[in-house]
Coordinates of C-alpha atoms in Angstrom, one line a residue:
M24 CA 121.6 61.3 91.3
G25 CA 120.5 64.5 92.6
R26 CA 117.5 64.9 95.2
L27 CA 114.2 64.6 93.6
C28 CA 112.4 68.0 93.5
V29 CA 109.0 68.4 95.0
K30 CA 106.7 71.3 94.1
Y31 CA 103.0 71.2 94.8
T32 CA 100.3 73.9 95.5
I33 CA 97.0 73.2 97.3
R34 CA 94.2 75.8 97.4
I35 CA 91.4 75.3 100.1
C36 CA 88.1 77.2 99.3
G37 CA 85.1 77.8 101.0
E38 CA 82.7 80.3 102.8
A39 CA 83.7 82.3 105.8
G40 CA 82.8 80.2 108.9
Q41 CA 83.9 76.7 107.4
G42 CA 87.2 76.7 108.9
I43 CA 89.2 77.4 105.8
Q44 CA 92.1 79.4 107.9
T45 CA 92.3 76.5 110.4
T46 CA 92.5 74.0 107.4
G47 CA 95.4 76.1 105.3
E48 CA 97.2 76.7 108.5
G49 CA 97.0 73.0 109.3
F50 CA 98.6 72.1 106.3
S51 CA 101.3 74.9 106.5
R52 CA 102.2 73.6 109.9
L53 CA 102.3 70.0 108.5
F54 CA 104.5 70.3 105.6
S55 CA 106.9 72.8 107.4
S56 CA 107.2 70.3 110.2
L57 CA 108.3 67.6 107.7
G58 CA 111.0 70.0 106.4
Y59 CA 109.6 71.4 103.2
N60 CA 109.7 75.0 102.5
V61 CA 106.5 76.4 102.7
F62 CA 104.6 79.9 101.6
S63 CA 101.0 80.4 102.3
F64 CA 98.6 83.2 101.9
Q65 CA 95.0 84.2 102.0
D66 CA 92.1 85.5 100.0
Y67 CA 89.2 86.6 102.0
E68 CA 86.1 88.7 101.8
S69 CA 84.9 91.4 104.0
R70 CA 82.3 89.5 106.0
I71 CA 82.2 87.0 109.2
R72 CA 79.9 84.1 107.2
G73 CA 79.2 83.3 103.7
G74 CA 81.0 84.7 100.7
H75 CA 84.0 83.2 99.1
N76 CA 87.5 82.3 100.6
F77 CA 90.6 80.6 99.8
Y78 CA 93.8 79.9 101.6
Q79 CA 96.9 78.6 99.4
I80 CA 99.6 76.7 100.5
S81 CA 103.0 76.1 98.4
F82 CA 105.4 73.4 99.6
S83 CA 108.7 72.5 98.0
T84 CA 111.9 71.0 98.3
E85 CA 113.2 74.0 96.9
E86 CA 112.9 77.5 97.9
V87 CA 109.6 79.1 97.6
Y88 CA 108.3 82.7 98.5
A89 CA 105.2 83.7 96.5
P90 CA 102.0 82.6 95.1
K91 CA 101.6 80.4 92.1
K92 CA 98.9 80.5 89.4
F93 CA 98.5 76.9 88.8
L94 CA 97.2 74.4 91.3
D95 CA 97.9 71.0 91.9
L96 CA 95.0 70.3 94.3
V97 CA 91.6 72.2 95.3
L98 CA 89.9 71.2 98.2
T99 CA 86.5 73.1 98.2
F100 CA 83.6 73.4 100.6
D101 CA 81.5 75.6 98.1
K102 CA 80.7 75.8 94.4
K103 CA 83.2 78.7 93.4
G104 CA 85.8 76.7 94.2
L105 CA 84.7 74.0 91.3
E106 CA 85.5 76.9 89.1
Y107 CA 89.4 76.9 89.9
K108 CA 89.4 73.8 87.2
N109 CA 90.8 76.1 84.7
L110 CA 93.9 76.6 87.1
L111 CA 94.5 72.9 87.6
S112 CA 98.1 71.5 86.6
D113 CA 98.3 68.7 84.4
E114 CA 97.8 66.1 87.1
G115 CA 95.6 68.3 89.6
I116 CA 92.5 67.4 91.0
V117 CA 89.4 68.9 92.7
I118 CA 88.2 67.3 95.8
Y119 CA 84.5 68.0 96.7
D120 CA 81.5 66.6 98.4
A121 CA 78.8 66.6 95.5
N122 CA 75.8 66.0 98.2
S123 CA 77.0 69.0 100.4
L124 CA 77.3 71.2 97.0
K125 CA 74.3 69.7 95.3
Q126 CA 76.3 69.6 92.3
S127 CA 78.0 66.6 90.7
E128 CA 81.0 66.8 88.2
S129 CA 81.6 64.4 85.4
D130 CA 85.2 65.3 84.7
E131 CA 87.5 62.8 85.9
R132 CA 89.5 65.6 87.7
F133 CA 86.9 65.9 90.3
V134 CA 87.1 63.5 93.3
N135 CA 83.8 63.2 95.2
C136 CA 84.5 62.6 98.9
P137 CA 81.3 62.6 101.0
F138 CA 82.6 64.3 104.2
R139 CA 79.2 65.1 105.5
E140 CA 77.7 61.6 105.1
M141 CA 80.9 60.1 106.6
L142 CA 80.5 62.3 109.5
K143 CA 77.1 61.5 110.1
D144 CA 77.6 57.8 110.0
A145 CA 80.5 58.3 112.9
G146 CA 78.3 60.6 114.9
L147 CA 80.1 63.8 114.1
K148 CA 78.8 67.1 113.1
N149 CA 79.5 69.0 109.7
I150 CA 81.6 71.3 111.7
F151 CA 84.3 68.6 111.6
E152 CA 84.6 68.3 107.6
N153 CA 87.6 70.6 107.5
V154 CA 89.5 68.0 109.8
V155 CA 88.2 65.0 107.9
S156 CA 89.3 66.6 104.4
F157 CA 92.6 67.8 106.0
A158 CA 93.4 64.3 107.0
L159 CA 92.1 62.5 103.6
V160 CA 94.4 64.9 101.5
S161 CA 97.5 64.3 104.0
N162 CA 96.6 60.6 103.0
I163 CA 96.8 61.4 99.2
F164 CA 100.2 62.5 99.9
S165 CA 100.8 59.2 102.0
I166 CA 101.9 61.2 105.0
D167 CA 102.1 59.1 108.3
K168 CA 98.8 59.7 110.3
K169 CA 100.9 60.4 113.5
Y170 CA 102.1 63.7 112.1
V171 CA 98.4 64.8 111.3
Y172 CA 97.5 63.9 115.0
K173 CA 100.2 66.3 116.0
V174 CA 99.3 69.2 114.1
I175 CA 95.8 69.1 115.0
Q176 CA 96.4 68.5 118.8
D177 CA 98.7 71.5 118.6
I178 CA 96.1 73.8 116.8
F179 CA 93.6 72.7 119.5
S180 CA 95.6 72.5 122.7
D181 CA 93.3 74.9 124.4
K182 CA 90.5 72.8 123.8
S183 CA 88.6 70.3 126.1
E184 CA 89.7 66.4 125.9
D185 CA 86.3 65.9 124.2
I186 CA 86.6 68.2 121.6
L187 CA 90.2 67.0 121.0
E188 CA 88.8 63.2 121.0
Q189 CA 86.5 64.0 118.3
N190 CA 88.9 65.6 116.1
M191 CA 91.3 62.8 116.2
K192 CA 88.0 60.3 115.2
A193 CA 87.6 62.9 112.4
I194 CA 91.2 62.4 111.5
D195 CA 90.5 58.4 111.3
I196 CA 87.6 59.0 109.1
G197 CA 89.6 60.9 106.7
Y198 CA 92.4 58.4 106.4
N199 CA 90.0 55.2 106.4
F200 CA 88.2 56.9 103.3
E201 CA 89.8 54.8 100.2
M202 CA 91.2 57.2 97.5
K203 CA 92.5 55.9 94.1
K204 CA 94.7 58.7 93.5
K205 CA 97.8 58.6 95.7
I206 CA 101.2 60.6 95.8
D207 CA 104.2 59.0 97.2
L208 CA 105.7 62.3 98.7
P209 CA 109.3 61.8 98.8
S210 CA 111.0 62.7 102.2
S211 CA 112.6 66.6 102.3
N212 CA 115.6 65.1 104.0
N213 CA 115.4 68.6 106.0
E214 CA 114.6 69.3 109.6
S215 CA 111.4 70.6 110.7
K216 CA 111.1 74.4 109.9
I217 CA 109.1 76.9 111.8
L218 CA 106.7 79.4 110.3
L219 CA 106.3 83.3 110.5
D220 CA 104.0 85.6 109.3
G221 CA 104.4 89.4 108.9
V222 CA 102.1 90.1 112.2
K223 CA 104.6 88.1 114.2
G224 CA 107.6 89.4 112.5
I225 CA 106.5 92.9 113.2
G226 CA 105.2 91.8 117.0
I227 CA 108.9 90.2 117.5
G228 CA 110.4 93.3 116.3
A229 CA 108.4 95.5 118.7
I230 CA 109.1 93.6 121.8
G231 CA 112.5 93.1 120.9
S232 CA 113.1 96.6 120.5
G233 CA 111.7 97.3 124.1
C234 CA 108.4 98.4 123.4
K235 CA 106.3 99.3 126.3
F236 CA 103.2 100.9 125.1
Y237 CA 101.0 100.0 122.1
A238 CA 97.9 101.9 121.4
A239 CA 95.3 101.2 118.4
Y240 CA 92.0 101.2 117.2
P241 CA 91.3 98.1 115.3
M242 CA 91.4 98.4 111.5
T243 CA 92.2 95.7 108.7
P244 CA 94.7 94.6 108.3
S245 CA 96.8 96.2 111.0
T246 CA 94.5 94.4 113.6
G247 CA 96.7 91.3 113.8
V248 CA 99.7 93.0 115.5
F249 CA 97.3 94.8 117.8
Q250 CA 96.3 91.5 118.9
Y251 CA 99.7 89.7 119.1
M252 CA 100.7 92.6 121.2
G253 CA 97.9 92.1 123.5
A254 CA 98.4 88.7 123.8
N255 CA 102.2 89.1 125.1
A256 CA 101.5 92.2 127.1
E257 CA 101.6 90.4 130.4
K258 CA 104.4 88.3 129.6
F259 CA 106.7 91.3 128.6
N260 CA 105.1 94.1 130.7
I261 CA 103.6 96.3 127.9
V262 CA 100.6 98.6 128.2
V263 CA 98.4 97.7 125.5
E264 CA 95.3 100.1 125.0
Q265 CA 92.4 100.0 122.5
A266 CA 91.4 103.6 121.8
E267 CA 88.3 104.9 121.1
D268 CA 89.7 106.4 117.6
E269 CA 92.9 106.7 115.7
L270 CA 93.2 110.1 116.8
S271 CA 93.4 108.9 120.6
A272 CA 95.7 106.2 119.5
I273 CA 98.5 108.2 118.3
N274 CA 98.1 110.8 120.8
M275 CA 98.5 108.2 123.6
T276 CA 101.4 106.6 121.9
L277 CA 103.0 110.3 121.9
G278 CA 102.2 110.7 125.5
A279 CA 103.6 107.3 126.4
S280 CA 106.8 108.0 124.6
F281 CA 107.2 111.7 126.0
A282 CA 107.0 110.0 129.4
G283 CA 109.7 107.9 128.8
V284 CA 108.7 104.5 126.9
R285 CA 109.3 103.1 123.6
A286 CA 105.6 103.3 122.2
M287 CA 104.1 102.2 118.9
T288 CA 100.6 102.2 117.0
G289 CA 99.0 100.9 113.9
T290 CA 96.7 101.4 111.9
S291 CA 95.6 101.3 107.7
G292 CA 95.1 104.2 105.5
G293 CA 91.8 105.6 106.7
G294 CA 93.0 105.9 110.0
F295 CA 96.7 106.9 109.2
A296 CA 94.7 110.3 107.3
L297 CA 93.1 110.7 111.1
M298 CA 96.7 110.6 112.6
N299 CA 98.3 113.1 110.4
E300 CA 98.0 116.4 112.8
A301 CA 99.5 114.2 115.6
L302 CA 102.5 113.0 113.3
S303 CA 103.4 116.6 112.7
L304 CA 103.2 117.2 116.3
S305 CA 105.9 114.2 116.6
G306 CA 107.8 116.1 114.1
M307 CA 107.9 119.5 116.0
T308 CA 108.3 118.2 119.4
E309 CA 110.7 115.6 118.4
T310 CA 109.0 112.6 120.1
P311 CA 110.1 109.4 118.6
I312 CA 107.1 107.1 118.0
V313 CA 106.9 104.1 115.6
I314 CA 103.4 103.7 113.3
L315 CA 102.6 100.7 111.6
L316 CA 100.7 101.6 108.5
S317 CA 99.3 98.4 106.9
Q318 CA 98.1 99.1 103.3
R319 CA 94.7 98.1 101.9
P320 CA 93.0 99.1 98.7
G321 CA 91.6 102.8 99.0
P322 CA 90.5 105.6 98.8
A323 CA 87.7 105.6 101.8
T324 CA 86.8 102.2 102.8
G325 CA 87.9 100.7 99.5
F326 CA 88.7 96.9 99.7
P327 CA 89.1 96.3 103.6
T328 CA 90.6 92.7 103.3
R329 CA 92.4 92.9 100.3
T330 CA 96.2 94.2 99.6
E331 CA 97.8 97.1 97.5
Q332 CA 100.9 99.2 97.8
G333 CA 99.1 102.7 97.2
E334 CA 100.1 104.8 100.3
L335 CA 104.0 104.8 99.7
L336 CA 104.0 108.7 98.9
Y337 CA 101.3 109.3 101.3
A338 CA 103.5 107.7 104.3
I339 CA 106.4 109.9 102.8
N340 CA 104.8 113.2 102.6
A341 CA 101.9 113.0 105.1
G342 CA 101.6 115.4 108.0
H343 CA 102.0 119.4 107.7
G344 CA 105.4 121.4 107.3
D345 CA 109.0 120.1 106.9
F346 CA 109.9 117.5 109.4
P347 CA 111.9 114.4 108.9
R348 CA 110.7 110.7 109.3
V349 CA 111.7 107.3 108.0
V350 CA 109.6 104.9 106.1
F351 CA 110.5 101.2 105.8
A352 CA 108.6 98.6 103.9
P353 CA 109.8 95.0 104.8
G354 CA 109.3 92.2 102.0
D355 CA 108.9 89.1 104.3
P356 CA 108.3 88.4 108.1
L357 CA 112.0 88.4 109.0
E358 CA 112.4 91.4 107.4
C359 CA 109.2 92.9 109.4
A360 CA 111.2 91.9 112.6
L361 CA 114.4 93.5 111.6
L362 CA 113.2 96.8 109.8
T363 CA 110.6 97.3 112.9
N364 CA 113.7 97.0 115.0
K365 CA 115.6 99.4 112.9
A366 CA 112.3 101.7 112.9
F367 CA 112.6 102.2 116.7
D368 CA 116.4 102.5 117.1
I369 CA 116.5 105.2 114.2
S370 CA 113.3 106.9 115.7
E371 CA 114.7 107.0 119.3
K372 CA 118.3 108.0 118.2
Y373 CA 117.1 111.2 116.0
Q374 CA 113.8 111.8 117.9
I375 CA 111.6 111.4 114.9
P376 CA 108.5 109.3 113.8
A377 CA 109.3 106.4 112.0
I378 CA 106.7 104.3 109.6
V379 CA 106.8 100.5 109.0
L380 CA 104.7 100.1 105.7
T381 CA 103.2 96.5 105.3
D382 CA 100.0 95.6 103.4
Q383 CA 97.3 93.0 103.8
H384 CA 99.7 90.4 101.7
L385 CA 102.8 90.6 103.8
V386 CA 100.9 90.4 107.1
D387 CA 98.8 87.3 106.5
S388 CA 101.4 85.3 104.5
L389 CA 103.1 82.3 106.0
C390 CA 106.9 81.8 105.3
S391 CA 109.1 79.0 106.4
Y392 CA 112.4 79.4 108.1
E393 CA 115.1 77.0 109.4
K394 CA 114.5 75.9 113.1
D395 CA 117.5 77.4 114.6
L396 CA 116.4 80.9 113.1
K397 CA 118.1 83.9 115.3
I398 CA 116.9 87.3 114.9
D399 CA 119.4 89.8 116.2
L400 CA 117.9 92.8 117.7
Q401 CA 119.3 96.0 119.2
N402 CA 117.9 97.8 122.2
Q403 CA 120.0 101.0 123.0
D404 CA 118.5 103.5 125.5
Y405 CA 119.3 106.8 124.0
R406 CA 117.2 108.7 126.9
L407 CA 118.4 110.5 129.8
R408 CA 117.4 109.0 133.0
S409 CA 117.9 109.1 136.6
A410 CA 121.0 109.9 138.0
E411 CA 122.5 110.7 134.6
F412 CA 119.9 113.2 133.9
E413 CA 120.1 114.8 137.3
S414 CA 123.7 115.2 136.9
Y415 CA 123.3 116.8 133.6
Q416 CA 124.3 120.4 133.4
D417 CA 121.6 123.2 132.4
Y418 CA 119.4 120.8 130.3
K419 CA 117.8 122.4 127.2
R420 CA 115.5 120.1 125.3
H421 CA 115.8 121.6 121.8
K422 CA 119.4 123.0 122.4
F423 CA 120.8 124.1 119.1
L424 CA 123.6 122.0 117.4
D425 CA 127.1 122.0 118.5
F426 CA 128.6 120.7 115.2
S427 CA 132.1 119.8 117.2
K428 CA 130.3 116.8 118.8
N429 CA 130.1 113.6 117.3
N430 CA 126.6 113.4 117.8
P431 CA 125.4 117.0 118.6
L432 CA 121.8 116.1 118.9
Y433 CA 120.8 116.9 122.5
P434 CA 119.5 113.8 124.3
L435 CA 115.9 113.4 125.3
A436 CA 115.1 113.6 128.7
V437 CA 112.7 111.5 130.9
P438 CA 110.2 114.1 132.6
G439 CA 110.3 113.3 136.4
D440 CA 113.5 111.5 136.7
S441 CA 115.4 114.8 137.7
R442 CA 114.6 117.9 139.3
Q443 CA 115.2 119.6 136.1
L444 CA 112.6 120.1 133.8
V445 CA 111.6 118.7 130.5
F446 CA 109.8 121.5 128.2
T447 CA 108.6 121.3 124.5
D448 CA 105.6 122.8 122.6
S449 CA 103.6 122.4 119.3
D450 CA 104.3 125.8 118.6
E451 CA 107.8 126.9 117.4
H452 CA 110.0 127.0 120.4
D453 CA 113.5 128.1 121.8
E454 CA 116.1 125.9 123.0
E455 CA 114.4 125.2 126.4
G456 CA 111.2 124.4 124.5
H457 CA 109.2 127.7 125.2
I458 CA 107.0 129.3 122.6
T459 CA 109.1 131.9 120.5
E460 CA 108.1 134.0 117.4
D461 CA 112.0 134.9 116.7
G462 CA 112.9 134.2 113.1
E463 CA 116.5 133.6 113.6
V464 CA 115.8 131.1 116.2
R465 CA 113.3 129.3 113.7
K466 CA 115.9 129.0 111.3
K467 CA 118.7 127.5 113.7
Q468 CA 115.7 124.9 114.8
L469 CA 114.9 123.7 111.3
E470 CA 118.9 123.5 110.5
R471 CA 119.0 121.1 113.4
R472 CA 115.6 119.5 113.5
Y473 CA 115.3 118.9 109.5
F474 CA 118.7 119.4 107.7
W475 CA 121.1 117.9 110.4
K476 CA 118.9 114.8 110.9
I477 CA 117.9 114.2 107.3
E478 CA 121.7 114.0 106.1
N479 CA 122.9 111.9 109.0
I480 CA 119.8 109.4 108.7
R481 CA 120.5 108.9 104.9
K482 CA 123.9 107.5 106.3
E483 CA 122.3 104.7 107.8
I484 CA 119.9 103.6 105.5
S485 CA 121.0 100.3 103.8
P486 CA 121.2 99.8 99.9
P487 CA 118.6 97.5 98.1
K488 CA 119.2 93.9 98.1
I489 CA 120.2 92.2 94.6
Y490 CA 119.2 88.9 93.6
G491 CA 119.6 86.8 90.5
N492 CA 122.3 87.6 87.6
K493 CA 123.9 90.7 88.2
N494 CA 125.4 90.8 84.9
S495 CA 121.6 90.4 83.2
K496 CA 120.3 93.0 80.8
I497 CA 116.9 92.2 82.1
V498 CA 116.1 94.3 85.5
L499 CA 113.1 93.9 87.4
V500 CA 112.9 96.5 90.6
G501 CA 110.3 96.5 93.3
F502 CA 109.7 97.2 97.2
G503 CA 107.7 96.0 100.2
S504 CA 105.7 92.8 99.7
N505 CA 107.0 91.9 96.3
L506 CA 110.3 90.6 97.6
G507 CA 109.0 87.0 97.3
I508 CA 107.8 87.7 93.7
L509 CA 111.3 89.1 92.8
R510 CA 113.1 86.4 94.5
E511 CA 111.3 83.7 92.7
I512 CA 111.7 85.4 89.3
A513 CA 115.3 86.0 90.0
N514 CA 115.4 82.1 90.6
N515 CA 113.5 81.1 87.6
K516 CA 115.4 78.4 85.1
K517 CA 114.1 79.9 82.2
L518 CA 115.1 83.6 81.7
S519 CA 118.2 85.2 83.4
I520 CA 117.1 88.2 85.3
C521 CA 118.7 90.5 88.0
A522 CA 115.8 91.5 90.5
I523 CA 116.5 94.5 93.0
H524 CA 114.5 94.7 96.1
Y525 CA 114.0 98.1 98.3
S526 CA 113.0 98.1 101.5
E527 CA 114.4 101.3 103.2
L528 CA 112.3 103.8 101.0
F529 CA 112.7 107.2 102.9
P530 CA 114.9 108.8 103.0
L531 CA 116.4 106.5 99.8
P532 CA 120.0 105.2 100.4
L533 CA 122.9 107.7 99.2
R534 CA 124.0 107.2 95.7
E535 CA 127.1 106.2 96.6
N536 CA 126.0 103.4 98.8
S537 CA 123.6 102.1 95.9
E538 CA 126.2 102.2 93.2
E539 CA 126.0 98.4 92.4
A540 CA 122.2 98.2 92.0
L541 CA 122.0 101.7 90.4
N542 CA 124.7 100.6 87.7
N543 CA 122.7 97.3 87.2
I544 CA 119.8 99.5 86.4
L545 CA 121.8 101.8 83.9
N546 CA 123.6 98.8 82.2
A547 CA 120.5 97.0 81.3
Y548 CA 118.4 96.9 78.2
V549 CA 115.3 96.3 80.0
T550 CA 114.3 97.7 83.2
I551 CA 110.9 97.0 84.5
C552 CA 109.5 98.5 87.8
I553 CA 106.8 96.4 89.6
E554 CA 104.5 97.6 92.3
N555 CA 100.7 96.9 93.3
N556 CA 99.3 100.4 92.6
A557 CA 97.8 102.3 89.7
S558 CA 99.8 105.4 89.7
G559 CA 103.3 103.9 89.6
Q560 CA 104.3 106.0 93.1
F561 CA 107.4 103.6 93.6
Q562 CA 108.6 104.2 89.9
K563 CA 108.2 107.9 90.7
L564 CA 110.0 107.9 93.9
I565 CA 113.2 106.0 92.6
E566 CA 113.1 107.8 89.1
S567 CA 113.0 111.5 90.5
E568 CA 115.7 110.8 93.1
Y569 CA 118.2 108.8 90.9
R570 CA 117.3 110.7 87.4
F571 CA 116.7 107.6 85.2
K572 CA 113.7 106.3 83.6
F573 CA 112.7 102.8 83.7
S574 CA 111.9 101.5 80.4
N575 CA 108.8 99.6 81.4
N576 CA 106.4 98.8 84.1
I577 CA 104.4 95.8 85.6
R578 CA 101.5 97.2 87.8
K579 CA 98.5 95.3 89.6
F580 CA 96.0 97.1 91.6
D581 CA 92.8 94.5 91.8
G582 CA 93.4 93.9 95.3
R583 CA 95.4 90.7 94.8
P584 CA 98.7 89.9 95.0
F585 CA 101.1 89.2 92.1
N586 CA 101.6 85.6 91.6
Y587 CA 105.0 83.9 89.9
D588 CA 103.5 83.2 86.5
E589 CA 102.0 86.2 85.5
V590 CA 104.8 88.4 86.2
L591 CA 106.9 86.0 84.1
E592 CA 104.6 86.0 81.5
G593 CA 104.6 90.2 82.0
I594 CA 108.4 90.1 81.3
Y595 CA 108.1 87.8 78.4
A596 CA 105.5 90.4 76.7
I597 CA 108.0 93.3 77.2
I598 CA 110.9 91.4 75.9

């Protein structure tokens, strides 16, 4: 007999300030510690208090990568959460406090749990209602209380003994409440797992790449990486600077890179707009930098806390003049680490700006991984330093190409590490970096600075990944944070589908390196491009590069991520 499959989705709802995020992270930690595969994401408004937010967790004995539409348990601290009854599964329930919400539901699927009354009787404040409910739901799933204690102790490890004691008391209250509905959750038979989100993935990738300077001006949804780098600054000897604006942030980053260290900045669309001139400065002076562009719906302020993939073509075309760059769009937290690392490597090797394109959904989502996960990162120093620089003959920062060499690009030297000088300029310049008006010099510089670089960078771009049935005549193609949806659709048991995911988007991989994926697309009867924007930016990019047309597309641009069920429904509607 095969192992019993377990699949559950929980949604915790309430106002900002009611501990929704803490509760959601608690459940994610709990189920991953028990060996279940976990995927969780957040939906929150742009406000510090009030409004309506939710945190959704799916856990399973099978792989889980993306949001689900239907819910098995809703835990709500506000009235808005009661409206999700239309999304309940057949056995789904809603847990709420009727007295607190001043609303009673007669539907048998609604379970009234007087959290605040229980807390009052125990002499605890209402602030502990999320901990009581966390314990109560854990008890519904028949989880041993010791695991719940451990999660809460880990979350509040930096708090006083008195606060920890009150939280333990709140857990006991939740477990002592008698619930008629109980779920005998079978063991996952797996070791505990670790959790990663996009923020931590990018941070690990940057630190593992040897990043020693990070400057930014806070802007959702890029701020999490800024905070992560700051929290680890002392441990890894990183200078982290909050600039007065995005112009200062990118120019500080350029200065740090020119001075000899690996440097990074981060922002969202509005801040990136301010960085455009300095982005071109990076291209002209050939100063390597990595830019985190974490997307949210625009234009202007748009939806500050929502998600979208609306800045793909902007990232590819930003700045004035011709200069190369790479644009990577990781699909999950692990890819965040790996592609941030690759962005640093290619940026340093080819002396160009590199853009890591994420979005709110990716940076705020948690995914589980095996406990022994190892992330292989490389950190090769391409710069001329100290004695090696001193012995370098007749150094010229922007020397013309010598195609007889394997890598004819002249190395970037560190100013001050030698008696030799390092010159560059934002004006067109000669080999030594001094301003020039010579047209022939300009042509030679572009031959080296643009054509040679872009041609050789393309050889290092990885092909897209293919999931599901490679012989299927239905092919779904997407990029970036839609990796989870693509993998879930490819794994579905109802329909045979081939799913293709692109994460290295500019320059796109050479046709000969993408032959398998392109053949799958060209031989399919139905080809569907899926993306989170209104204008079909990814579809335009792929079609113009590889000269074919998708037969259909599925687009979403309401600021929310795709869920598995709506995409599957969309595919059925097409075929």
